[in-house]
Amino acid sequence: MNRLRLWLLAVGGTGLAALLVAACLDLPRFGGRSHPYGDRAVHASLRRHIANTIASVNFDQRAYDTLGEMSILFAAVLGCVVLLRQTRDEHRAPPEPAEVARPVRRYALLVLPVALVTGLYVIAHGQLSPGGGFQGGVVAATALHLLYLGADYGALERVRPLGVYETTDALAVSSYVVLGLAGLLAGTAFLANTLLPYGTFNTLSSGGTVPLLNAAVGMEVAGAATVLLAHFLDQAVEIEDATEEEPGK
Amino acid sequence: MSHAMDVLPYLVAAYVFLTGCYGLATSRHLIHAVGCLAVCQSATYILLLAVGYRAGGTAPVFSDIEPGSRPVVDPVVQALTLTDIVVGATVTALLLALVLQIAKRHGTVDPDELRELRG
């Protein structure tokens, strides 16, 4: 059985490898000069005073796709929350306060505010410098979890009221849709970046609706990452199988 | 010599993809399989970024360079890569949650031992 499977894998893998190599040889030369879509994206971005072209592609030219991307993230978080819920035969035990080595504690508590501010900075400067809502949101959410490394799970739970983050997540997705609908009410298209003045190039308020959409995504990603990590950590730290616990007690 | 360099990044992407496929097919542990899927997905990042590269290009961010003064790499594929990473992360999270459920319900994470469906 296993032999057969390996043979099948070898045959299929060789075939796929041959096709992939043939396809690679036919692709445009690496580092070539012709990038028609890229050139047009750069022009469109500069016309709307957005310094970071990738933010322009994500939140202006492809803002509708980003709505889909946000919905995927939201749906995935929802799925994880449902899959990782506490079932009837499990019970929740508050984790024991943990001993943390002093250097680890000191370093984690020192870095936490720096990491948090860095995350917020990356979100706020999404349309100016590399980064944006997706990247900054993850940095901000993981910064909070330094508390778990530096102190213990109880300390993290005290600064992380889960309901607030779940609400933030949902509100951020809604606000993205509302910003899109605002364009519709103003007489243009859904999520069209013609609502607000484009501002001065290379300043925080430049780019029309891009900074607002970027902030909405940042909020959503920060909320989503926190909720996801919270449910996985709950499984690892707090929720216990009742059947395994009984004999010991 | 220079012709090899023209296709090498694409071949690296193909190699990474096939490595991930091999890992997926021979996996003995579901978490390992999820990791292999992530390897497959990273091949697509390499492919996208390789397609968008322009010789001598820099990042398409104009906060510190004058527009038009230097060639920039293709921003469209970079945005696609970002989308790719976000979708990859959500898929990994969902799959890991499913693995946790399987481990709880079936008591095993070896795909070969998960033969029949159980309610």
mmCIF file of C-alpha atoms in Angstrom:
data_model
loop_
_atom_site.group_PDB
_atom_site.id
_atom_site.type_symbol
_atom_site.label_atom_id
_atom_site.label_comp_id
_atom_site.label_asym_id
_atom_site.label_seq_id
_atom_site.Cartn_x
_atom_site.Cartn_y
_atom_site.Cartn_z
ATOM 1 C CA MET A 1 0.000 0.000 0.000
ATOM 2 C CA ASN A 2 2.661 2.471 1.093
ATOM 3 C CA ARG A 3 4.968 1.349 -1.736
ATOM 4 C CA LEU A 4 2.203 1.889 -4.261
ATOM 5 C CA ARG A 5 1.514 5.335 -2.881
ATOM 6 C CA LEU A 6 5.181 6.336 -3.091
ATOM 7 C CA TRP A 7 5.354 5.116 -6.696
ATOM 8 C CA LEU A 8 2.236 7.068 -7.572
ATOM 9 C CA LEU A 9 3.724 10.137 -5.893
ATOM 10 C CA ALA A 10 7.004 9.726 -7.797
ATOM 11 C CA VAL A 11 5.231 9.421 -11.167
ATOM 12 C CA GLY A 12 2.878 12.345 -10.483
ATOM 13 C CA GLY A 13 5.658 14.477 -8.999
ATOM 14 C CA THR A 14 7.959 13.885 -11.977
ATOM 15 C CA GLY A 15 5.172 14.785 -14.400
ATOM 16 C CA LEU A 16 4.295 17.929 -12.469
ATOM 17 C CA ALA A 17 7.980 18.896 -12.212
ATOM 18 C CA ALA A 18 8.404 18.524 -15.992
ATOM 19 C CA LEU A 19 5.334 20.670 -16.666
ATOM 20 C CA LEU A 20 6.455 23.318 -14.157
ATOM 21 C CA VAL A 21 9.950 23.524 -15.668
ATOM 22 C CA ALA A 22 8.457 23.833 -19.176
ATOM 23 C CA ALA A 23 6.184 26.616 -17.915
ATOM 24 C CA CYS A 24 9.102 28.401 -16.188
ATOM 25 C CA LEU A 25 11.124 28.400 -19.426
ATOM 26 C CA ASP A 26 8.236 30.153 -21.168
ATOM 27 C CA LEU A 27 7.727 32.879 -18.557
ATOM 28 C CA PRO A 28 8.946 36.440 -19.236
ATOM 29 C CA ARG A 29 12.629 36.881 -18.414
ATOM 30 C CA PHE A 30 13.382 37.501 -14.697
ATOM 31 C CA GLY A 31 13.954 41.219 -14.012
ATOM 32 C CA GLY A 32 12.544 42.317 -17.368
ATOM 33 C CA ARG A 33 11.619 45.925 -18.139
ATOM 34 C CA SER A 34 8.040 45.384 -19.265
ATOM 35 C CA HIS A 35 5.550 45.700 -16.385
ATOM 36 C CA PRO A 36 2.504 47.423 -17.934
ATOM 37 C CA TYR A 37 0.209 46.897 -14.939
ATOM 38 C CA GLY A 38 2.878 47.980 -12.479
ATOM 39 C CA ASP A 39 3.550 51.205 -14.399
ATOM 40 C CA ARG A 40 -0.148 52.042 -14.527
ATOM 41 C CA ALA A 41 -0.583 51.274 -10.829
ATOM 42 C CA VAL A 42 2.291 53.640 -9.973
ATOM 43 C CA HIS A 43 0.746 56.418 -12.095
ATOM 44 C CA ALA A 44 -2.698 55.980 -10.541
ATOM 45 C CA SER A 45 -1.166 55.977 -7.060
ATOM 46 C CA LEU A 46 0.803 59.195 -7.638
ATOM 47 C CA ARG A 47 -2.243 60.909 -9.151
ATOM 48 C CA ARG A 48 -4.103 60.291 -5.892
ATOM 49 C CA HIS A 49 -1.175 61.428 -3.697
ATOM 50 C CA ILE A 50 -0.451 58.015 -2.181
ATOM 51 C CA ALA A 51 3.276 57.479 -1.605
ATOM 52 C CA ASN A 52 3.076 53.719 -0.979
ATOM 53 C CA THR A 53 1.845 52.213 -4.239
ATOM 54 C CA ILE A 54 1.024 48.881 -2.598
ATOM 55 C CA ALA A 55 -1.408 50.647 -0.226
ATOM 56 C CA SER A 56 -2.919 52.332 -3.262
ATOM 57 C CA VAL A 57 -3.384 48.980 -5.020
ATOM 58 C CA ASN A 58 -4.912 47.417 -1.903
ATOM 59 C CA PHE A 59 -7.169 50.197 -0.656
ATOM 60 C CA ASP A 60 -7.923 52.209 -3.790
ATOM 61 C CA GLN A 61 -7.542 50.266 -7.026
ATOM 62 C CA ARG A 62 -8.449 46.891 -5.536
ATOM 63 C CA ALA A 63 -10.430 48.100 -2.510
ATOM 64 C CA TYR A 64 -13.297 45.772 -3.402
ATOM 65 C CA ASP A 65 -10.963 42.732 -3.370
ATOM 66 C CA THR A 66 -9.633 43.809 0.009
ATOM 67 C CA LEU A 67 -13.218 43.739 1.285
ATOM 68 C CA GLY A 68 -13.333 40.101 0.187
ATOM 69 C CA GLU A 69 -9.989 39.444 1.865
ATOM 70 C CA MET A 70 -11.271 40.985 5.109
ATOM 71 C CA SER A 71 -14.375 38.837 4.895
ATOM 72 C CA ILE A 72 -12.233 35.712 4.469
ATOM 73 C CA LEU A 73 -10.272 36.653 7.584
ATOM 74 C CA PHE A 74 -13.473 37.378 9.497
ATOM 75 C CA ALA A 75 -15.070 34.107 8.408
ATOM 76 C CA ALA A 76 -11.931 32.150 9.317
ATOM 77 C CA VAL A 77 -11.869 33.688 12.802
ATOM 78 C CA LEU A 78 -15.553 32.849 13.194
ATOM 79 C CA GLY A 79 -14.842 29.264 12.114
ATOM 80 C CA CYS A 80 -11.978 28.928 14.606
ATOM 81 C CA VAL A 81 -14.128 30.325 17.430
ATOM 82 C CA VAL A 82 -16.804 27.722 16.660
ATOM 83 C CA LEU A 83 -14.304 24.851 16.298
ATOM 84 C CA LEU A 84 -12.363 25.735 19.450
ATOM 85 C CA ARG A 85 -15.320 26.352 21.750
ATOM 86 C CA GLN A 86 -15.543 24.609 25.102
ATOM 87 C CA THR A 87 -17.550 21.415 24.703
ATOM 88 C CA ARG A 88 -19.844 19.832 27.275
ATOM 89 C CA ASP A 89 -17.335 17.207 28.431
ATOM 90 C CA GLU A 90 -14.567 19.739 29.040
ATOM 91 C CA HIS A 91 -14.084 22.084 31.930
ATOM 92 C CA ARG A 92 -12.113 25.219 32.469
ATOM 93 C CA ALA A 93 -9.391 25.353 35.115
ATOM 94 C CA PRO A 94 -7.761 28.689 35.941
ATOM 95 C CA PRO A 95 -4.043 28.313 35.139
ATOM 96 C CA GLU A 96 -1.518 28.353 37.968
ATOM 97 C CA PRO A 97 0.529 31.550 38.276
ATOM 98 C CA ALA A 98 3.788 30.778 36.482
ATOM 99 C CA GLU A 99 7.354 31.489 37.544
ATOM 100 C CA VAL A 100 9.147 33.677 34.999
ATOM 101 C CA ALA A 101 12.886 34.288 35.004
ATOM 102 C CA ARG A 102 13.573 37.904 35.932
ATOM 103 C CA PRO A 103 15.473 38.872 32.746
ATOM 104 C CA VAL A 104 12.644 37.455 30.591
ATOM 105 C CA ARG A 105 10.040 39.359 32.605
ATOM 106 C CA ARG A 106 11.996 42.609 32.491
ATOM 107 C CA TYR A 107 12.705 42.339 28.777
ATOM 108 C CA ALA A 108 9.103 41.438 27.857
ATOM 109 C CA LEU A 109 7.627 44.302 29.871
ATOM 110 C CA LEU A 110 10.200 46.709 28.401
ATOM 111 C CA VAL A 111 9.550 45.666 24.804
ATOM 112 C CA LEU A 112 5.750 45.473 25.110
ATOM 113 C CA PRO A 113 4.992 49.222 24.863
ATOM 114 C CA VAL A 114 7.636 49.656 22.144
ATOM 115 C CA ALA A 115 6.134 46.839 20.070
ATOM 116 C CA LEU A 116 2.609 48.158 20.580
ATOM 117 C CA VAL A 117 3.561 51.676 19.458
ATOM 118 C CA THR A 118 5.477 50.221 16.493
ATOM 119 C CA GLY A 119 2.348 48.326 15.439
ATOM 120 C CA LEU A 120 0.186 51.441 15.671
ATOM 121 C CA TYR A 121 2.854 53.440 13.790
ATOM 122 C CA VAL A 122 2.943 50.882 10.971
ATOM 123 C CA ILE A 123 -0.874 51.015 10.702
ATOM 124 C CA ALA A 124 -0.981 54.835 10.736
ATOM 125 C CA HIS A 125 1.745 55.195 8.071
ATOM 126 C CA GLY A 126 0.282 52.542 5.779
ATOM 127 C CA GLN A 127 -0.103 54.870 2.809
ATOM 128 C CA LEU A 128 3.347 56.461 3.287
ATOM 129 C CA SER A 129 5.876 53.764 4.111
ATOM 130 C CA PRO A 130 6.067 49.980 3.733
ATOM 131 C CA GLY A 131 3.480 48.366 5.969
ATOM 132 C CA GLY A 132 -0.173 49.052 6.537
ATOM 133 C CA GLY A 133 -3.213 47.682 8.301
ATOM 134 C CA PHE A 134 -2.469 43.986 7.787
ATOM 135 C CA GLN A 135 1.141 44.115 8.936
ATOM 136 C CA GLY A 136 0.680 46.650 11.755
ATOM 137 C CA GLY A 137 -2.394 44.835 13.052
ATOM 138 C CA VAL A 138 -0.432 41.636 13.512
ATOM 139 C CA VAL A 139 2.440 43.484 15.248
ATOM 140 C CA ALA A 140 0.036 45.242 17.646
ATOM 141 C CA ALA A 141 -1.832 42.015 18.459
ATOM 142 C CA THR A 142 1.309 39.994 19.125
ATOM 143 C CA ALA A 143 2.771 42.828 21.229
ATOM 144 C CA LEU A 144 -0.035 42.250 23.706
ATOM 145 C CA HIS A 145 0.970 38.604 24.016
ATOM 146 C CA LEU A 146 4.396 39.543 25.359
ATOM 147 C CA LEU A 147 2.481 39.803 28.628
ATOM 148 C CA TYR A 148 1.936 36.032 28.464
ATOM 149 C CA LEU A 149 5.696 35.496 28.123
ATOM 150 C CA GLY A 150 6.680 38.139 30.678
ATOM 151 C CA ALA A 151 4.040 37.486 33.330
ATOM 152 C CA ASP A 152 1.467 34.698 33.013
ATOM 153 C CA TYR A 153 -1.822 33.828 31.360
ATOM 154 C CA GLY A 154 -3.896 35.434 34.097
ATOM 155 C CA ALA A 155 -2.196 38.792 33.530
ATOM 156 C CA LEU A 156 -2.860 38.554 29.787
ATOM 157 C CA GLU A 157 -6.536 37.754 30.401
ATOM 158 C CA ARG A 158 -6.925 40.829 32.606
ATOM 159 C CA VAL A 159 -5.793 43.230 29.847
ATOM 160 C CA ARG A 160 -7.576 41.291 27.128
ATOM 161 C CA PRO A 161 -11.358 41.393 27.572
ATOM 162 C CA LEU A 162 -12.175 39.087 24.660
ATOM 163 C CA GLY A 163 -15.635 40.533 24.020
ATOM 164 C CA VAL A 164 -14.120 43.934 23.268
ATOM 165 C CA TYR A 165 -11.782 42.452 20.636
ATOM 166 C CA GLU A 166 -14.556 40.399 19.057
ATOM 167 C CA THR A 167 -16.711 43.534 18.823
ATOM 168 C CA THR A 168 -13.767 45.519 17.411
ATOM 169 C CA ASP A 169 -13.274 42.871 14.752
ATOM 170 C CA ALA A 170 -16.921 43.004 13.648
ATOM 171 C CA LEU A 171 -17.090 46.819 13.871
ATOM 172 C CA ALA A 172 -13.976 47.209 11.722
ATOM 173 C CA VAL A 173 -15.413 45.034 8.944
ATOM 174 C CA SER A 174 -18.684 46.993 9.118
ATOM 175 C CA SER A 175 -16.889 50.332 9.007
ATOM 176 C CA TYR A 176 -15.081 49.237 5.834
ATOM 177 C CA VAL A 177 -18.445 48.466 4.226
ATOM 178 C CA VAL A 178 -19.903 51.752 5.524
ATOM 179 C CA LEU A 179 -16.984 53.681 3.979
ATOM 180 C CA GLY A 180 -17.744 51.955 0.692
ATOM 181 C CA LEU A 181 -21.439 52.793 0.956
ATOM 182 C CA ALA A 182 -20.579 56.428 1.743
ATOM 183 C CA GLY A 183 -19.113 56.657 -1.745
ATOM 184 C CA LEU A 184 -22.370 55.302 -3.138
ATOM 185 C CA LEU A 185 -24.391 57.908 -1.209
ATOM 186 C CA ALA A 186 -22.097 60.678 -2.468
ATOM 187 C CA GLY A 187 -23.020 59.741 -6.004
ATOM 188 C CA THR A 188 -19.923 57.769 -7.100
ATOM 189 C CA ALA A 189 -19.207 54.040 -7.025
ATOM 190 C CA PHE A 190 -18.904 51.603 -4.101
ATOM 191 C CA LEU A 191 -15.449 52.037 -2.483
ATOM 192 C CA ALA A 192 -14.391 54.573 -5.141
ATOM 193 C CA ASN A 193 -11.718 56.879 -3.740
ATOM 194 C CA THR A 194 -13.341 60.143 -4.837
ATOM 195 C CA LEU A 195 -15.004 61.051 -1.556
ATOM 196 C CA LEU A 196 -12.327 62.986 0.297
ATOM 197 C CA PRO A 197 -9.686 65.490 -0.865
ATOM 198 C CA TYR A 198 -6.368 63.820 -1.722
ATOM 199 C CA GLY A 199 -4.363 66.152 0.537
ATOM 200 C CA THR A 200 -0.644 66.958 0.392
ATOM 201 C CA PHE A 201 1.603 64.198 -0.982
ATOM 202 C CA ASN A 202 3.547 62.282 1.690
ATOM 203 C CA THR A 203 1.555 63.421 4.751
ATOM 204 C CA LEU A 204 -0.557 61.361 7.154
ATOM 205 C CA SER A 205 -3.863 62.652 5.779
ATOM 206 C CA SER A 206 -3.022 62.211 2.091
ATOM 207 C CA GLY A 207 -4.753 59.750 -0.184
ATOM 208 C CA GLY A 208 -8.484 60.360 0.328
ATOM 209 C CA THR A 209 -10.213 57.340 1.892
ATOM 210 C CA VAL A 210 -7.064 55.172 1.851
ATOM 211 C CA PRO A 211 -5.935 56.029 5.439
ATOM 212 C CA LEU A 212 -9.450 55.343 6.743
ATOM 213 C CA LEU A 213 -9.790 51.982 5.001
ATOM 214 C CA ASN A 214 -6.257 51.160 6.131
ATOM 215 C CA ALA A 215 -7.164 51.954 9.750
ATOM 216 C CA ALA A 216 -10.292 49.783 9.485
ATOM 217 C CA VAL A 217 -8.186 46.867 8.233
ATOM 218 C CA GLY A 218 -5.623 47.472 11.000
ATOM 219 C CA MET A 219 -8.366 47.311 13.639
ATOM 220 C CA GLU A 220 -9.824 44.176 12.096
ATOM 221 C CA VAL A 221 -6.508 42.339 11.859
ATOM 222 C CA ALA A 222 -5.499 43.304 15.414
ATOM 223 C CA GLY A 223 -8.876 42.108 16.728
ATOM 224 C CA ALA A 224 -8.835 38.941 14.627
ATOM 225 C CA ALA A 225 -5.280 37.939 15.599
ATOM 226 C CA THR A 226 -6.007 38.529 19.301
ATOM 227 C CA VAL A 227 -9.224 36.475 19.204
ATOM 228 C CA LEU A 228 -7.516 33.652 17.282
ATOM 229 C CA LEU A 229 -4.533 33.488 19.634
ATOM 230 C CA ALA A 230 -6.877 33.699 22.637
ATOM 231 C CA HIS A 231 -8.825 30.622 21.540
ATOM 232 C CA PHE A 232 -5.711 28.586 20.773
ATOM 233 C CA LEU A 233 -4.137 29.612 24.094
ATOM 234 C CA ASP A 234 -7.363 28.755 25.938
ATOM 235 C CA GLN A 235 -7.152 25.257 24.481
ATOM 236 C CA ALA A 236 -3.525 24.911 25.535
ATOM 237 C CA VAL A 237 -3.697 26.504 28.974
ATOM 238 C CA GLU A 238 -7.199 26.508 30.411
ATOM 239 C CA ILE A 239 -9.546 23.952 28.887
ATOM 240 C CA GLU A 240 -9.041 20.432 30.167
ATOM 241 C CA ASP A 241 -10.560 17.117 29.256
ATOM 242 C CA ALA A 242 -12.852 16.020 32.103
ATOM 243 C CA THR A 243 -12.153 12.300 31.651
ATOM 244 C CA GLU A 244 -8.408 12.709 32.075
ATOM 245 C CA GLU A 245 -8.748 14.848 35.161
ATOM 246 C CA GLU A 246 -11.101 12.670 37.189
ATOM 247 C CA PRO A 247 -8.807 9.890 38.486
ATOM 248 C CA GLY A 248 -6.255 12.346 39.843
ATOM 249 C CA LYS A 249 -8.792 14.221 41.970
ATOM 250 C CA MET B 1 25.076 31.501 -17.811
ATOM 251 C CA SER B 2 22.858 34.568 -17.935
ATOM 252 C CA HIS B 3 20.073 32.449 -19.390
ATOM 253 C CA ALA B 4 20.131 30.276 -16.261
ATOM 254 C CA MET B 5 19.668 33.382 -14.124
ATOM 255 C CA ASP B 6 16.631 34.352 -16.226
ATOM 256 C CA VAL B 7 14.607 31.366 -15.031
ATOM 257 C CA LEU B 8 16.335 30.403 -11.765
ATOM 258 C CA PRO B 9 13.856 32.216 -9.420
ATOM 259 C CA TYR B 10 10.915 30.506 -11.137
ATOM 260 C CA LEU B 11 12.640 27.138 -10.795
ATOM 261 C CA VAL B 12 13.218 27.832 -7.081
ATOM 262 C CA ALA B 13 9.463 28.436 -6.713
ATOM 263 C CA ALA B 14 8.708 25.156 -8.502
ATOM 264 C CA TYR B 15 11.232 23.317 -6.302
ATOM 265 C CA VAL B 16 9.735 24.717 -3.074
ATOM 266 C CA PHE B 17 6.243 23.804 -4.273
ATOM 267 C CA LEU B 18 7.230 20.221 -5.094
ATOM 268 C CA THR B 19 9.030 19.864 -1.751
ATOM 269 C CA GLY B 20 5.823 20.905 0.001
ATOM 270 C CA CYS B 21 3.811 18.417 -2.072
ATOM 271 C CA TYR B 22 6.214 15.596 -1.177
ATOM 272 C CA GLY B 23 5.887 16.482 2.508
ATOM 273 C CA LEU B 24 2.089 16.559 2.259
ATOM 274 C CA ALA B 25 1.917 13.149 0.606
ATOM 275 C CA THR B 26 4.294 11.399 3.002
ATOM 276 C CA SER B 27 3.180 13.193 6.175
ATOM 277 C CA ARG B 28 2.713 11.081 9.317
ATOM 278 C CA HIS B 29 1.385 13.923 11.458
ATOM 279 C CA LEU B 30 -1.415 16.363 10.691
ATOM 280 C CA ILE B 31 0.388 19.417 12.112
ATOM 281 C CA HIS B 32 3.359 18.499 9.912
ATOM 282 C CA ALA B 33 0.927 18.359 6.968
ATOM 283 C CA VAL B 34 -0.340 21.860 7.763
ATOM 284 C CA GLY B 35 3.291 23.041 7.811
ATOM 285 C CA CYS B 36 3.865 21.410 4.396
ATOM 286 C CA LEU B 37 0.849 23.230 3.012
ATOM 287 C CA ALA B 38 2.426 26.480 4.239
ATOM 288 C CA VAL B 39 5.624 25.498 2.354
ATOM 289 C CA CYS B 40 3.563 24.982 -0.833
ATOM 290 C CA GLN B 41 2.020 28.383 -0.321
ATOM 291 C CA SER B 42 5.373 30.094 0.142
ATOM 292 C CA ALA B 43 6.291 28.880 -3.340
ATOM 293 C CA THR B 44 3.562 31.164 -4.652
ATOM 294 C CA TYR B 45 5.119 34.144 -2.832
ATOM 295 C CA ILE B 46 8.450 33.440 -4.541
ATOM 296 C CA LEU B 47 6.774 33.063 -7.938
ATOM 297 C CA LEU B 48 4.756 36.290 -7.578
ATOM 298 C CA LEU B 49 7.707 38.365 -6.397
ATOM 299 C CA ALA B 50 9.949 36.892 -9.118
ATOM 300 C CA VAL B 51 7.404 37.789 -11.801
ATOM 301 C CA GLY B 52 7.252 41.374 -10.526
ATOM 302 C CA TYR B 53 11.002 41.981 -10.244
ATOM 303 C CA ARG B 54 12.594 44.621 -12.463
ATOM 304 C CA ALA B 55 16.378 44.713 -12.825
ATOM 305 C CA GLY B 56 17.848 47.319 -10.455
ATOM 306 C CA GLY B 57 14.396 48.130 -9.099
ATOM 307 C CA THR B 58 13.616 49.342 -5.606
ATOM 308 C CA ALA B 59 10.433 49.227 -3.485
ATOM 309 C CA PRO B 60 7.468 51.065 -5.070
ATOM 310 C CA VAL B 61 7.258 53.507 -2.151
ATOM 311 C CA PHE B 62 7.761 57.178 -2.995
ATOM 312 C CA SER B 63 8.041 58.733 0.450
ATOM 313 C CA ASP B 64 11.838 58.910 0.145
ATOM 314 C CA ILE B 65 12.577 58.604 -3.592
ATOM 315 C CA GLU B 66 11.646 61.011 -6.350
ATOM 316 C CA PRO B 67 8.983 59.454 -8.660
ATOM 317 C CA GLY B 68 10.620 58.490 -11.935
ATOM 318 C CA SER B 69 14.195 58.777 -10.630
ATOM 319 C CA ARG B 70 14.665 55.007 -10.236
ATOM 320 C CA PRO B 71 12.985 51.902 -11.632
ATOM 321 C CA VAL B 72 10.598 50.275 -9.142
ATOM 322 C CA VAL B 73 9.424 46.663 -8.947
ATOM 323 C CA ASP B 74 5.840 45.785 -9.890
ATOM 324 C CA PRO B 75 3.519 46.860 -7.020
ATOM 325 C CA VAL B 76 0.567 44.798 -8.274
ATOM 326 C CA VAL B 77 2.182 41.433 -7.567
ATOM 327 C CA GLN B 78 3.425 42.715 -4.203
ATOM 328 C CA ALA B 79 -0.164 43.525 -3.232
ATOM 329 C CA LEU B 80 -1.184 40.065 -4.470
ATOM 330 C CA THR B 81 1.540 38.523 -2.297
ATOM 331 C CA LEU B 82 0.142 40.376 0.718
ATOM 332 C CA THR B 83 -3.313 38.968 -0.030
ATOM 333 C CA ASP B 84 -1.722 35.542 -0.452
ATOM 334 C CA ILE B 85 -0.032 35.744 2.967
ATOM 335 C CA VAL B 86 -3.257 36.838 4.703
ATOM 336 C CA VAL B 87 -5.273 34.035 3.112
ATOM 337 C CA GLY B 88 -2.476 31.565 3.922
ATOM 338 C CA ALA B 89 -2.515 32.601 7.589
ATOM 339 C CA THR B 90 -6.289 32.200 7.853
ATOM 340 C CA VAL B 91 -6.185 28.776 6.188
ATOM 341 C CA THR B 92 -3.415 27.657 8.556
ATOM 342 C CA ALA B 93 -5.417 28.856 11.581
ATOM 343 C CA LEU B 94 -8.567 27.035 10.457
ATOM 344 C CA LEU B 95 -6.683 23.818 9.669
ATOM 345 C CA LEU B 96 -4.903 23.860 13.039
ATOM 346 C CA ALA B 97 -8.283 24.280 14.761
ATOM 347 C CA LEU B 98 -9.555 21.263 12.802
ATOM 348 C CA VAL B 99 -6.469 19.251 13.802
ATOM 349 C CA LEU B 100 -7.173 20.070 17.462
ATOM 350 C CA GLN B 101 -10.723 18.786 17.065
ATOM 351 C CA ILE B 102 -9.521 15.609 15.318
ATOM 352 C CA ALA B 103 -6.977 14.972 18.076
ATOM 353 C CA LYS B 104 -9.739 15.321 20.680
ATOM 354 C CA ARG B 105 -12.374 13.223 18.937
ATOM 355 C CA HIS B 106 -10.203 10.457 17.458
ATOM 356 C CA GLY B 107 -7.230 10.463 19.782
ATOM 357 C CA THR B 108 -4.728 10.427 16.911
ATOM 358 C CA VAL B 109 -3.118 12.893 14.512
ATOM 359 C CA ASP B 110 -1.686 10.316 12.109
ATOM 360 C CA PRO B 111 -3.559 10.653 8.800
ATOM 361 C CA ASP B 112 -3.105 6.913 8.086
ATOM 362 C CA GLU B 113 -4.981 5.975 11.248
ATOM 363 C CA LEU B 114 -7.935 8.160 10.336
ATOM 364 C CA ARG B 115 -9.562 5.649 8.038
ATOM 365 C CA GLU B 116 -13.294 5.839 8.519
ATOM 366 C CA LEU B 117 -15.581 8.706 9.401
ATOM 367 C CA ARG B 118 -16.928 8.723 12.914
ATOM 368 C CA GLY B 119 -19.749 10.821 14.285
#
